[in-house]
Coordinates of C-alpha atoms in Angstrom, one line a residue:
X179 CA 56.3 289.5 118.4
X180 CA 52.7 290.3 119.2
X181 CA 50.8 292.7 116.9
X182 CA 47.7 294.4 118.2
X183 CA 45.5 296.1 115.6
X184 CA 42.4 295.9 113.4
X185 CA 42.2 293.9 110.2
X186 CA 40.2 296.8 108.7
X187 CA 42.9 299.5 109.6
X188 CA 45.0 300.7 106.7
X189 CA 48.0 301.5 108.9
X190 CA 47.8 298.0 110.4
X191 CA 47.6 296.4 107.0
X192 CA 50.7 298.4 105.8
X193 CA 52.6 297.5 109.0
X194 CA 51.8 293.8 108.7
X195 CA 52.7 293.8 105.0
X196 CA 56.1 295.4 105.8
X197 CA 56.8 293.0 108.7
X198 CA 56.0 290.0 106.6
X199 CA 58.1 291.2 103.7
X200 CA 61.0 291.4 106.2
X201 CA 60.5 287.8 107.1
X202 CA 58.7 288.5 110.4
X203 CA 55.5 286.7 111.1
X204 CA 53.9 288.2 114.2
X205 CA 51.1 286.8 116.3
X206 CA 48.2 289.1 115.3
X207 CA 45.6 290.1 117.9
X208 CA 42.6 291.8 116.3
X209 CA 41.3 294.0 119.1
X210 CA 37.7 293.9 117.7
X211 CA 37.5 290.1 117.2
X212 CA 39.9 288.9 119.9
X213 CA 39.6 291.7 122.5
X214 CA 42.3 292.7 124.9
X215 CA 43.3 290.9 128.1
X216 CA 43.5 292.8 131.4
X217 CA 47.2 292.2 131.4
X218 CA 47.6 293.7 127.9
X219 CA 45.5 296.7 128.8
X220 CA 47.6 297.4 131.9
X221 CA 50.9 297.0 130.0
X222 CA 49.7 299.2 127.1
X223 CA 48.4 302.0 129.4
X224 CA 51.5 301.8 131.5
X225 CA 53.7 302.1 128.4
X226 CA 51.8 304.9 126.7
X227 CA 49.3 306.5 129.1
X228 CA 46.8 308.8 127.5
X229 CA 48.5 308.2 124.1
X230 CA 47.1 304.7 124.0
X231 CA 43.7 306.1 123.2
X232 CA 43.0 307.2 119.6
X233 CA 41.2 310.5 120.0
X234 CA 40.7 310.9 116.2
X235 CA 38.6 307.7 115.8
X236 CA 34.9 307.5 115.0
X237 CA 34.4 305.5 118.3
X238 CA 35.9 308.4 120.3
X239 CA 33.6 311.0 118.5
X240 CA 30.6 308.9 119.5
X241 CA 31.4 309.0 123.2
X242 CA 29.8 311.3 125.7
X243 CA 31.9 313.9 127.5
X244 CA 31.7 311.8 130.7
X245 CA 32.9 308.7 128.9
X246 CA 35.8 310.7 127.3
X247 CA 36.9 311.7 130.8
X248 CA 37.4 308.1 131.9
X249 CA 40.7 306.5 132.6
X250 CA 42.5 305.2 129.5
X251 CA 42.4 301.6 130.8
X252 CA 38.6 301.8 131.4
X253 CA 38.1 303.2 127.9
X254 CA 40.1 300.3 126.4
X255 CA 38.2 297.8 128.5
X256 CA 34.8 299.1 127.3
X257 CA 35.9 300.0 123.7
X258 CA 39.1 298.0 122.6
X259 CA 38.9 299.7 119.1
X260 CA 39.8 303.0 120.8
X261 CA 43.3 301.7 121.1
X262 CA 45.8 303.7 119.0
X263 CA 47.3 301.2 116.6
X264 CA 49.2 299.2 115.8
X265 CA 50.7 298.3 119.2
X266 CA 53.6 295.9 118.9
X267 CA 55.2 294.0 121.7
X268 CA 58.7 292.8 120.9
X269 CA 61.5 293.7 123.3
X270 CA 59.3 296.4 124.7
X271 CA 56.3 298.1 123.4
X272 CA 55.8 300.5 120.4
X273 CA 52.7 302.3 119.2
X274 CA 51.8 303.5 115.7
X275 CA 53.8 302.9 112.5
X276 CA 56.0 306.0 112.1
X277 CA 59.6 305.9 110.9
X278 CA 61.1 305.3 114.3
X279 CA 58.8 302.3 114.9
X280 CA 59.5 301.0 111.5
X281 CA 63.3 301.3 112.1
X282 CA 63.0 299.5 115.4
X283 CA 61.1 296.5 113.9
X284 CA 62.5 296.4 110.4
X285 CA 66.1 297.4 111.2
X286 CA 66.0 300.2 108.6

């Protein structure tokens, strides 16, 4: 399991805590410190499209209208922290940490 997130993100911290409590130790990729590979950007955008970009983030609010109009993959290349998170790759891809994602990964 690969876990893409930010160490400063409350949702990511909650998700990691829950996964570890369930005995799952994912490989953590901090998108700010580690960045995203081209292959990962492509896979995430193919899986989630526009939903892969967090339009409620401080980074998003700081972008110009022209930058906001860019393709999601281009936005994630330029600003990896714009990724909606966490994104988890394990038998497919999930995004966020809502009940359906928790059920898939925690078996609850």
